[in-house]
Coordinates of N, CA and C and ligand atoms in Angstrom, one line a residue:
M1 N 123.6 -82.1 -170.1 CA 122.9 -83.4 -169.1 C 121.8 -84.2 -169.2
K2 N 121.9 -85.2 -169.2 CA 120.2 -86.0 -169.8 C 120.1 -86.5 -168.2
L3 N 118.8 -86.4 -168.3 CA 118.0 -86.7 -167.2 C 117.0 -87.9 -167.7
L4 N 116.7 -88.7 -166.8 CA 115.4 -89.4 -166.8 C 113.9 -89.3 -165.8
L5 N 113.2 -89.0 -166.4 CA 112.1 -88.6 -165.3 C 111.0 -90.0 -165.2
V6 N 110.9 -90.2 -164.1 CA 109.8 -91.4 -164.2 C 108.5 -90.7 -162.9
E7 N 107.3 -90.7 -163.6 CA 105.9 -90.2 -163.1 C 105.0 -90.5 -163.8
D8 N 104.1 -91.1 -163.2 CA 103.1 -92.0 -163.8 C 101.8 -90.7 -164.2
E9 N 101.8 -89.9 -163.4 CA 100.7 -88.7 -163.7 C 101.3 -87.7 -164.8
V10 N 100.6 -88.1 -165.7 CA 100.8 -87.6 -167.1 C 100.9 -86.3 -167.0
R11 N 99.7 -85.5 -166.6 CA 100.3 -83.8 -166.8 C 101.2 -83.5 -165.9
M12 N 101.2 -84.2 -164.9 CA 102.7 -83.5 -163.9 C 103.8 -84.1 -164.7
A13 N 104.0 -85.3 -165.4 CA 105.2 -85.4 -165.9 C 105.8 -84.9 -167.1
D14 N 104.5 -84.5 -168.1 CA 104.8 -83.6 -169.4 C 105.0 -81.9 -168.6
A15 N 104.4 -81.5 -167.4 CA 104.9 -80.3 -167.5 C 106.5 -80.1 -167.0
L16 N 106.8 -81.3 -165.9 CA 108.2 -81.4 -165.5 C 109.2 -81.7 -166.9
S17 N 108.6 -82.2 -167.9 CA 109.4 -82.5 -168.8 C 109.7 -81.1 -169.7
E18 N 108.9 -80.2 -169.3 CA 109.1 -79.2 -170.5 C 109.6 -78.0 -169.4
L19 N 109.6 -78.5 -168.1 CA 110.3 -77.3 -167.4 C 111.8 -77.4 -167.4
F20 N 112.5 -79.0 -167.5 CA 113.9 -79.5 -167.5 C 114.1 -79.0 -169.2
R21 N 113.5 -79.4 -169.9 CA 114.1 -78.7 -171.3 C 114.2 -77.1 -171.5
Q22 N 113.3 -76.5 -171.0 CA 113.5 -75.2 -170.7 C 114.8 -74.5 -170.3
E23 N 115.2 -75.6 -169.2 CA 116.7 -75.3 -168.4 C 117.4 -76.0 -169.4
G24 N 117.4 -76.1 -170.3 CA 118.8 -76.9 -171.2 C 118.8 -78.4 -171.2
Y25 N 118.0 -79.1 -170.3 CA 118.3 -80.5 -170.0 C 117.8 -81.2 -171.3
D26 N 118.4 -82.4 -171.7 CA 117.9 -83.6 -172.3 C 117.0 -84.4 -171.4
V27 N 116.2 -84.9 -171.7 CA 115.0 -85.2 -170.7 C 114.2 -86.8 -171.3
D28 N 114.4 -87.6 -170.7 CA 113.6 -88.8 -171.3 C 112.7 -89.3 -170.1
C29 N 111.4 -89.3 -170.4 CA 110.1 -89.2 -169.2 C 109.5 -90.8 -169.8
F30 N 109.3 -91.5 -168.6 CA 108.6 -92.8 -168.9 C 107.3 -92.5 -167.9
Y31 N 106.4 -93.1 -167.9 CA 105.0 -93.4 -167.1 C 104.9 -94.2 -166.2
R32 N 105.9 -95.2 -166.6 CA 105.8 -96.5 -165.8 C 107.0 -97.2 -165.3
G33 N 107.1 -97.8 -164.2 CA 108.0 -98.1 -163.1 C 109.1 -98.9 -163.9
D34 N 108.7 -99.9 -164.5 CA 109.2 -100.9 -165.4 C 110.1 -100.3 -166.5
E35 N 109.6 -99.4 -167.3 CA 110.0 -98.8 -168.4 C 110.9 -97.9 -168.1
G36 N 111.1 -97.3 -166.6 CA 112.0 -96.3 -166.5 C 113.3 -97.1 -165.7
W37 N 113.2 -98.3 -165.2 CA 113.9 -99.2 -164.9 C 115.1 -99.8 -166.1
N38 N 114.1 -100.4 -167.3 CA 115.0 -100.5 -168.6 C 116.0 -99.2 -169.2
A39 N 115.1 -98.1 -169.0 CA 115.9 -97.2 -169.4 C 117.2 -96.5 -168.7
L40 N 117.1 -96.7 -167.2 CA 118.0 -96.2 -166.5 C 119.0 -97.3 -166.2
K41 N 118.8 -98.4 -166.2 CA 119.9 -99.4 -166.5 C 121.0 -99.5 -167.7
T42 N 120.4 -98.3 -168.7 CA 121.4 -98.6 -169.7 C 123.0 -97.4 -169.3
G43 N 122.5 -97.0 -168.3 CA 123.5 -96.0 -167.6 C 124.0 -94.8 -168.1
V44 N 123.2 -94.3 -168.9 CA 123.5 -92.9 -169.9 C 123.2 -91.5 -169.4
Y45 N 122.3 -91.8 -168.3 CA 121.9 -90.7 -167.7 C 122.9 -89.9 -166.7
D46 N 122.9 -89.0 -166.3 CA 123.3 -88.3 -165.2 C 122.6 -87.9 -163.9
G47 N 121.5 -87.8 -164.0 CA 120.5 -88.0 -162.9 C 119.2 -88.5 -163.4
A48 N 118.2 -89.2 -162.3 CA 116.8 -89.5 -162.5 C 116.1 -89.2 -161.0
I49 N 115.1 -88.8 -161.7 CA 113.9 -88.2 -160.4 C 112.8 -89.2 -160.9
L50 N 112.8 -89.7 -159.8 CA 111.7 -91.0 -159.3 C 110.4 -90.6 -158.6
D51 N 109.2 -90.9 -159.4 CA 107.9 -91.0 -158.5 C 108.2 -92.4 -157.5
V52 N 107.5 -92.2 -156.4 CA 107.8 -93.6 -155.4 C 106.4 -94.3 -156.2
M53 N 105.3 -93.9 -156.1 CA 104.1 -94.9 -156.4 C 104.0 -94.9 -157.9
L54 N 104.4 -95.8 -158.7 CA 104.4 -96.0 -159.8 C 103.9 -97.6 -160.5
P55 N 103.2 -97.9 -161.7 CA 103.0 -99.0 -161.8 C 103.8 -99.6 -162.8
G56 N 104.2 -101.1 -162.6 CA 105.1 -101.9 -163.1 C 106.5 -101.8 -161.6
L57 N 106.9 -101.2 -161.7 CA 108.2 -100.8 -160.6 C 108.0 -99.5 -159.9
S58 N 108.2 -99.6 -158.4 CA 108.0 -98.3 -157.6 C 109.2 -97.4 -157.9
G59 N 109.2 -96.7 -157.1 CA 110.7 -95.8 -157.4 C 111.6 -96.3 -156.6
F60 N 111.1 -97.0 -154.9 CA 112.3 -97.8 -154.5 C 112.7 -98.8 -155.0
E61 N 112.2 -99.5 -155.5 CA 112.1 -100.7 -156.6 C 113.3 -100.6 -157.3
I62 N 113.0 -99.8 -158.2 CA 114.0 -99.3 -159.3 C 115.5 -98.8 -158.4
T63 N 115.2 -97.8 -157.4 CA 116.3 -97.5 -156.9 C 117.0 -98.7 -156.2
E64 N 116.4 -99.7 -155.7 CA 117.3 -101.0 -155.2 C 118.0 -101.4 -156.4
K65 N 117.3 -101.8 -157.4 CA 117.8 -102.5 -158.5 C 118.7 -102.1 -158.7
C66 N 118.6 -100.7 -158.9 CA 119.8 -99.8 -160.1 C 121.3 -100.2 -158.8
R67 N 121.2 -99.6 -157.6 CA 121.9 -99.7 -156.7 C 122.7 -101.2 -156.7
K68 N 121.9 -102.4 -156.5 CA 122.5 -104.1 -156.6 C 123.0 -104.1 -157.9
A69 N 122.6 -103.3 -159.2 CA 123.5 -103.4 -160.5 C 124.7 -102.7 -160.3
G70 N 124.9 -102.0 -159.1 CA 126.2 -101.3 -159.3 C 126.1 -99.7 -160.2
N71 N 124.9 -99.5 -160.4 CA 124.8 -98.3 -161.1 C 124.5 -96.9 -160.1
L72 N 125.2 -96.1 -160.3 CA 125.5 -95.0 -159.3 C 124.7 -93.9 -159.9
T73 N 123.7 -93.6 -160.8 CA 123.4 -92.5 -161.3 C 122.9 -91.8 -160.1
P74 N 122.9 -90.5 -159.9 CA 122.4 -89.8 -159.0 C 120.9 -89.8 -159.0
I75 N 119.9 -90.3 -158.0 CA 118.6 -90.2 -158.0 C 118.2 -89.3 -156.9
L76 N 116.9 -88.6 -157.3 CA 116.1 -88.0 -156.5 C 114.6 -88.5 -156.4
M77 N 114.4 -88.6 -155.7 CA 112.7 -89.5 -155.2 C 112.1 -88.2 -155.1
L78 N 110.7 -88.1 -155.5 CA 109.5 -87.6 -155.3 C 108.7 -88.6 -154.6
T79 N 108.3 -88.0 -153.5 CA 107.5 -88.5 -152.2 C 106.2 -87.7 -151.7
A80 N 105.1 -88.3 -151.6 CA 104.1 -87.6 -151.1 C 104.5 -87.0 -149.9
K81 N 103.3 -85.7 -149.5 CA 103.5 -85.1 -148.6 C 103.5 -86.0 -146.9
G82 N 104.2 -85.5 -146.1 CA 104.2 -85.8 -144.8 C 104.6 -87.8 -145.1
E83 N 105.1 -88.2 -146.0 CA 105.3 -89.8 -145.8 C 106.7 -89.8 -145.5
L84 N 107.0 -89.7 -144.1 CA 108.5 -89.5 -144.0 C 109.1 -91.0 -143.9
E85 N 108.3 -92.0 -143.6 CA 108.7 -93.4 -144.0 C 109.0 -93.6 -145.3
D86 N 108.6 -92.7 -146.3 CA 108.6 -93.2 -147.7 C 110.2 -92.2 -147.6
K87 N 110.4 -91.2 -147.2 CA 111.8 -90.9 -147.5 C 112.6 -91.7 -146.7
I88 N 112.8 -92.3 -145.6 CA 113.6 -93.0 -145.0 C 113.7 -94.1 -145.7
T89 N 112.9 -94.8 -146.3 CA 112.7 -95.9 -147.3 C 113.9 -95.8 -148.4
G90 N 113.3 -94.5 -148.8 CA 114.0 -94.1 -150.3 C 115.8 -93.8 -150.1
L91 N 115.8 -93.3 -149.0 CA 117.1 -93.1 -148.7 C 117.7 -94.3 -148.3
D92 N 117.5 -95.3 -147.8 CA 117.6 -96.6 -147.6 C 118.1 -97.5 -148.7
A93 N 117.1 -97.4 -149.9 CA 117.0 -98.0 -151.2 C 118.2 -97.3 -151.8
G94 N 119.0 -96.3 -151.4 CA 120.0 -95.6 -152.2 C 119.7 -94.5 -152.7
A95 N 118.4 -93.6 -152.7 CA 118.3 -92.4 -153.5 C 119.2 -91.4 -152.7
D96 N 119.7 -90.5 -153.5 CA 120.6 -89.3 -153.0 C 119.9 -88.0 -152.4
D97 N 118.2 -87.9 -153.0 CA 117.9 -86.7 -152.3 C 116.3 -87.3 -152.4
Y98 N 115.4 -86.2 -151.7 CA 114.1 -86.6 -152.0 C 113.7 -85.1 -152.0
L99 N 112.5 -85.1 -152.2 CA 111.8 -83.8 -152.5 C 109.8 -83.7 -152.1
T100 N 109.4 -83.2 -151.5 CA 108.2 -83.9 -151.2 C 107.3 -83.2 -152.0
K101 N 106.3 -83.7 -152.5 CA 105.1 -83.0 -153.2 C 103.9 -82.3 -152.5
P102 N 103.3 -81.2 -152.6 CA 103.8 -80.3 -153.9 C 104.9 -79.4 -153.5
F103 N 105.8 -79.3 -154.8 CA 107.1 -78.2 -154.8 C 107.0 -77.2 -155.7
Q104 N 107.6 -76.6 -155.3 CA 107.9 -75.1 -156.5 C 108.8 -75.7 -157.5
P105 N 108.7 -75.4 -158.7 CA 109.7 -75.7 -159.8 C 110.9 -75.2 -159.6
G106 N 111.2 -74.1 -158.7 CA 112.6 -73.5 -158.3 C 113.2 -74.7 -157.6
E107 N 112.5 -75.2 -156.9 CA 112.9 -76.2 -155.5 C 113.6 -77.5 -156.1
L108 N 112.4 -77.7 -157.3 CA 113.1 -79.0 -158.0 C 114.4 -78.5 -158.8
L109 N 114.7 -77.5 -159.5 CA 115.6 -77.4 -160.4 C 116.7 -77.2 -159.7
A110 N 116.5 -76.4 -158.0 CA 117.8 -76.4 -157.4 C 118.2 -78.1 -157.1
R111 N 117.3 -78.9 -156.6 CA 118.2 -80.2 -156.2 C 118.7 -80.8 -157.1
V112 N 117.7 -80.6 -158.5 CA 118.6 -81.4 -159.6 C 119.7 -80.8 -160.2
R113 N 120.0 -79.3 -159.7 CA 121.3 -79.0 -160.4 C 122.5 -79.8 -159.1
A114 N 122.0 -79.7 -157.8 CA 122.7 -80.3 -157.0 C 123.0 -81.6 -157.1
L115 N 122.1 -82.4 -157.5 CA 122.4 -83.8 -157.5 C 123.6 -84.0 -158.7
C116 N 123.0 -83.2 -160.1 CA 124.3 -83.4 -160.9 C 125.5 -82.6 -160.9
R117 N 125.6 -81.9 -160.0 CA 126.6 -81.4 -159.8 C 128.0 -82.2 -159.5
R118 N 127.5 -83.4 -158.9 CA 128.3 -84.0 -158.3 C 129.5 -84.5 -159.3
T119 N 128.7 -85.2 -160.5 CA 129.3 -85.5 -161.7 C 130.1 -84.4 -162.1
A120 N 129.5 -83.3 -162.3 CA 130.1 -82.2 -163.2 C 131.0 -81.9 -162.7
S121 N 131.0 -81.3 -161.3 CA 131.7 -80.2 -160.7 C 133.2 -81.0 -160.3
S122 N 133.1 -82.5 -160.1 CA 134.2 -83.1 -159.8 C 135.2 -83.1 -161.3
W123 N 135.1 -82.8 -162.4 CA 135.9 -82.4 -163.4 C 136.1 -81.0 -163.1
D124 N 135.3 -80.1 -162.8 CA 135.6 -78.8 -163.0 C 136.0 -78.2 -164.1
G125 N 135.4 -78.6 -165.1 CA 135.3 -78.4 -166.6 C 136.6 -78.9 -167.1
M126 N 137.3 -79.5 -166.7 CA 138.2 -80.3 -167.0 C 138.4 -81.9 -167.0
I127 N 138.8 -82.7 -167.9 CA 138.3 -84.3 -167.5 C 139.8 -84.9 -168.0
S128 N 140.6 -85.4 -166.9 CA 141.5 -86.0 -167.4 C 141.9 -87.8 -167.4
F129 N 142.8 -88.0 -168.3 CA 142.5 -89.7 -168.6 C 144.2 -89.6 -169.0
G130 N 144.9 -90.7 -168.4 CA 146.3 -90.9 -168.9 C 146.8 -89.7 -169.1
D131 N 147.3 -89.4 -170.7 CA 148.2 -88.3 -170.6 C 147.4 -86.9 -171.5
L132 N 146.1 -87.5 -171.3 CA 145.2 -86.0 -171.9 C 144.2 -85.8 -171.2
Q133 N 143.9 -84.0 -171.8 CA 143.4 -83.5 -170.5 C 142.1 -82.6 -171.8
L134 N 140.9 -83.0 -171.6 CA 139.7 -82.6 -172.2 C 139.1 -81.2 -171.5
H135 N 139.2 -80.3 -172.1 CA 138.5 -79.0 -171.5 C 137.2 -78.7 -172.0
K136 N 136.5 -78.3 -171.3 CA 135.0 -78.6 -171.6 C 134.5 -77.2 -172.3
D137 N 135.0 -76.2 -171.9 CA 134.4 -74.8 -172.4 C 135.3 -74.7 -173.9
T138 N 136.0 -75.1 -174.1 CA 136.8 -75.0 -175.6 C 137.0 -75.8 -176.5
L139 N 136.3 -77.2 -175.8 CA 136.6 -78.3 -176.8 C 137.4 -78.7 -177.2
M140 N 138.7 -78.4 -176.5 CA 140.3 -78.9 -176.7 C 140.8 -79.9 -175.8
L141 N 141.4 -80.8 -176.7 CA 141.8 -82.2 -176.6 C 143.4 -81.6 -176.3
H142 N 143.8 -81.8 -175.0 CA 145.2 -81.6 -175.0 C 145.9 -82.9 -174.4
C143 N 147.4 -83.1 -175.2 CA 148.2 -84.0 -174.5 C 149.5 -83.2 -173.7
I144 N 149.4 -84.0 -172.8 CA 150.5 -83.2 -171.6 C 151.6 -83.6 -171.5
T145 N 152.2 -84.8 -172.2 CA 153.7 -85.4 -172.4 C 154.1 -84.4 -173.5
N146 N 153.5 -84.5 -174.6 CA 154.3 -83.3 -175.5 C 153.4 -81.9 -175.9
S147 N 152.5 -81.6 -175.2 CA 152.0 -80.2 -175.2 C 151.2 -80.2 -176.7
E148 N 150.7 -81.2 -177.2 CA 149.9 -80.8 -178.7 C 148.1 -80.8 -178.0
S149 N 147.6 -80.0 -179.1 CA 146.9 -79.7 -178.9 C 145.6 -79.9 -180.3
V150 N 144.3 -80.4 -179.9 CA 143.3 -80.1 -180.9 C 142.2 -79.6 -181.2
R151 N 141.5 -78.9 -181.6 CA 140.1 -78.6 -181.1 C 139.2 -80.1 -181.6
L152 N 138.2 -80.4 -180.7 CA 137.1 -81.6 -181.1 C 135.8 -81.1 -181.6
S153 N 135.2 -81.6 -182.2 CA 133.8 -81.4 -182.4 C 132.8 -81.6 -181.4
D154 N 131.9 -81.2 -181.2 CA 130.7 -81.4 -180.0 C 130.8 -82.8 -179.7
K155 N 130.4 -83.6 -180.8 CA 130.2 -85.1 -180.7 C 131.6 -85.7 -180.6
E156 N 132.5 -85.8 -180.9 CA 133.9 -86.1 -180.5 C 134.3 -85.6 -179.2
Y157 N 133.9 -84.5 -178.3 CA 134.1 -84.2 -177.3 C 133.3 -85.1 -176.3
R158 N 132.0 -85.2 -176.7 CA 131.2 -86.0 -175.8 C 131.2 -87.6 -175.9
I159 N 132.0 -88.2 -176.7 CA 132.3 -89.6 -177.0 C 133.4 -89.6 -176.1
L160 N 134.5 -88.4 -176.0 CA 135.8 -88.7 -175.3 C 135.3 -88.3 -173.6
E161 N 134.5 -87.6 -173.5 CA 134.0 -87.1 -172.2 C 133.3 -88.4 -171.4
Y162 N 132.4 -89.0 -172.4 CA 131.6 -90.0 -172.0 C 132.8 -91.5 -171.4
L163 N 133.4 -91.8 -172.8 CA 134.5 -93.0 -172.2 C 135.3 -92.6 -171.2
A164 N 136.0 -91.3 -170.9 CA 136.7 -90.8 -169.5 C 136.1 -91.1 -168.5
S165 N 134.8 -90.8 -168.7 CA 133.9 -90.9 -167.2 C 133.5 -92.2 -166.7
N166 N 133.9 -93.1 -167.5 CA 133.2 -94.4 -167.4 C 134.8 -95.3 -167.3
Q167 N 135.9 -94.9 -166.5 CA 137.2 -95.4 -166.5 C 137.2 -96.9 -166.4
C168 N 136.4 -97.4 -166.1 CA 136.2 -99.0 -165.4 C 135.5 -99.8 -166.1
R169 N 134.6 -99.2 -167.0 CA 133.7 -99.6 -168.0 C 134.0 -99.5 -169.5
I170 N 133.4 -101.0 -169.8 CA 133.6 -101.0 -171.5 C 131.9 -100.2 -171.6
L171 N 132.2 -99.6 -173.0 CA 130.8 -99.1 -173.1 C 130.2 -99.7 -174.6
T172 N 128.9 -99.7 -174.4 CA 128.4 -100.5 -175.7 C 128.3 -99.7 -176.9
K173 N 128.1 -100.0 -178.2 CA 127.6 -99.2 -179.3 C 126.3 -98.3 -178.9
E174 N 125.7 -99.4 -178.3 CA 124.1 -98.6 -177.8 C 124.2 -97.7 -176.4
Q175 N 125.0 -97.8 -175.9 CA 125.0 -96.7 -175.1 C 125.3 -95.3 -175.4
L176 N 126.4 -95.5 -176.2 CA 127.1 -94.4 -176.9 C 126.2 -93.6 -177.8
A177 N 125.4 -94.6 -178.6 CA 124.6 -93.9 -179.3 C 123.1 -93.5 -178.8
V178 N 123.0 -94.0 -177.0 CA 122.2 -93.1 -176.8 C 122.1 -91.9 -175.8
K179 N 123.8 -91.8 -175.1 CA 124.4 -91.1 -174.7 C 124.6 -89.8 -175.9
I180 N 124.6 -90.4 -176.7 CA 125.5 -88.8 -178.0 C 124.5 -88.4 -178.5
W181 N 123.4 -89.6 -179.0 CA 122.6 -89.1 -180.0 C 121.1 -88.9 -179.4
G182 N 120.9 -89.5 -178.6 CA 119.5 -89.4 -177.8 C 118.7 -91.1 -178.0
Y183 N 117.6 -91.2 -176.8 CA 117.1 -92.3 -176.7 C 116.6 -92.9 -177.9
E184 N 116.1 -92.1 -178.6 CA 115.0 -92.4 -179.8 C 115.4 -92.9 -180.8
N185 N 116.8 -92.3 -181.0 CA 117.3 -92.4 -182.4 C 118.4 -93.9 -182.6
E186 N 117.8 -95.2 -183.2 CA 118.2 -96.2 -183.4 C 119.1 -96.0 -184.4
A187 N 118.6 -95.6 -185.3 CA 119.0 -95.4 -186.9 C 120.6 -94.8 -186.9
E188 N 120.7 -94.1 -185.2 CA 122.2 -93.4 -185.2 C 123.5 -94.4 -184.5
Y189 N 122.9 -95.7 -184.7 CA 123.8 -96.7 -184.4 C 125.1 -96.8 -185.2
N190 N 125.1 -96.5 -186.5 CA 125.9 -96.6 -187.4 C 126.9 -95.6 -187.3
K191 N 126.4 -94.5 -186.8 CA 127.3 -93.1 -187.1 C 128.2 -93.2 -185.7
V192 N 128.3 -94.2 -185.0 CA 129.0 -94.1 -183.5 C 130.4 -94.5 -184.1
E193 N 130.3 -95.8 -185.2 CA 131.9 -95.9 -185.6 C 132.4 -95.0 -186.4
V194 N 131.4 -94.2 -187.0 CA 132.1 -93.2 -187.9 C 132.9 -91.8 -187.0
Y195 N 132.1 -91.8 -185.8 CA 132.5 -90.8 -184.9 C 133.8 -91.2 -184.0
L196 N 133.4 -92.4 -184.0 CA 134.7 -93.1 -183.3 C 135.9 -92.9 -184.0
S197 N 135.7 -93.2 -185.7 CA 137.2 -93.1 -186.0 C 137.7 -91.5 -186.1
F198 N 136.4 -90.6 -186.3 CA 137.4 -89.2 -186.2 C 138.0 -89.0 -184.8
T199 N 137.3 -89.3 -183.6 CA 137.5 -89.4 -182.7 C 139.5 -90.0 -182.3
R200 N 139.5 -91.2 -182.8 CA 140.7 -91.8 -182.8 C 141.9 -90.6 -183.9
K201 N 141.2 -90.3 -184.8 CA 142.5 -89.4 -185.4 C 142.9 -88.6 -184.6
K202 N 142.1 -87.8 -184.0 CA 142.4 -86.7 -182.9 C 143.2 -87.0 -182.3
L203 N 143.3 -88.4 -181.5 CA 144.1 -89.1 -180.3 C 145.3 -89.2 -181.1
A204 N 145.4 -89.7 -182.3 CA 146.7 -89.6 -182.9 C 147.5 -88.4 -183.1
F205 N 146.4 -87.1 -183.9 CA 147.0 -86.1 -184.2 C 148.2 -85.7 -182.7
V206 N 147.5 -85.7 -181.7 CA 148.4 -85.4 -180.6 C 149.2 -86.1 -179.9
N207 N 149.4 -87.2 -180.7 CA 150.5 -88.3 -180.3 C 150.0 -88.9 -178.7
S208 N 149.0 -89.0 -178.7 CA 148.5 -89.3 -177.3 C 149.0 -90.7 -177.1
A209 N 148.7 -91.2 -175.9 CA 149.2 -92.6 -175.5 C 147.9 -93.4 -175.2
V210 N 147.0 -92.6 -175.5 CA 145.8 -93.1 -174.9 C 144.8 -93.6 -176.3
E211 N 144.4 -95.0 -176.1 CA 143.3 -95.3 -177.5 C 142.3 -95.5 -176.7
I212 N 141.2 -95.3 -178.4 CA 140.1 -96.2 -177.8 C 139.9 -97.7 -178.3
K213 N 139.7 -98.5 -177.6 CA 139.7 -100.0 -177.8 C 138.7 -100.2 -178.2
A214 N 138.6 -101.4 -179.2 CA 137.5 -102.1 -179.5 C 137.1 -103.3 -178.8
V215 N 136.6 -103.7 -177.7 CA 136.6 -104.9 -177.3 C 135.5 -105.7 -177.9
R216 N 135.9 -106.8 -178.8 CA 135.1 -107.3 -179.6 C 134.0 -108.1 -178.9
G217 N 132.6 -107.5 -179.5 CA 131.5 -108.3 -179.2 C 130.9 -107.5 -178.0
V218 N 131.7 -106.3 -177.4 CA 131.1 -105.9 -176.1 C 131.0 -104.5 -176.3
G219 N 132.0 -103.7 -176.7 CA 132.0 -102.3 -176.9 C 133.4 -101.5 -176.9
Y220 N 133.4 -100.7 -176.4 CA 134.7 -99.8 -176.3 C 134.9 -99.3 -175.1
E221 N 136.5 -98.9 -174.8 CA 136.8 -98.3 -173.5 C 138.1 -97.5 -173.8
L222 N 138.7 -96.6 -173.3 CA 139.4 -95.9 -173.1 C 140.9 -96.6 -172.9
R223 N 141.9 -96.9 -173.5 CA 143.2 -97.6 -172.8 C 144.3 -96.5 -173.0
W224 N 145.4 -96.8 -171.8 CA 146.3 -96.0 -171.8 C 147.8 -96.7 -171.5
S225 N 148.4 -96.8 -172.6 CA 149.5 -97.7 -172.8 C 150.6 -96.6 -172.2
H226 N 151.3 -96.7 -171.3 CA 152.2 -95.9 -170.6 C 153.3 -96.0 -170.2
E227 N 153.8 -97.3 -170.5 CA 155.0 -98.1 -170.7 C 155.8 -97.5 -171.4
Ligands
CA301 CA1 102.7 -91.7 -158.8

């Protein structure tokens, strides 16, 4: 699970990042609202935790921009104690949940688990697309029309999971690189095509009618030719 944290109190931000990492999340942390928004709009995060008062853009403004852009990343807002107005404004702006400062780490983790569960549990360990089933626990790719299966590598699984959970969108090479290899790793862009070709071979191996289509100059999408 990939989280975005935007918090301008550096000590708090670093402590929370560490907490999330210990829980096994992959966290990107920004101290400014505008930088946080630039990261969030890439669409690669499974959840975002936003402070309200931030330099650049406020947590509300980020949330509003996000929803206006059709980006449905689950958002948890961190509000100052007793600012009821803030909570209402935050939820109106499109946040999914809020947590009042100060809070216990355990409560934050519980809220974040609930926040991300929406994405995760709707798959219930298995993602379907066209004639394909992707099994999270075993990394097996299964084609239901001919019962053929093959085991995916971790990266291949994550590529197909990401493409399959964004069925109406074309994903850019940058989005795939950021999602699969991490935010800092621009050098990894070239690996995307290599791993896409491995993944295409697995799709061909199980004789699936699903293909990873390159949309010239834009990116990649899954397409199912079922006629
Ligand atoms: Ca703040």
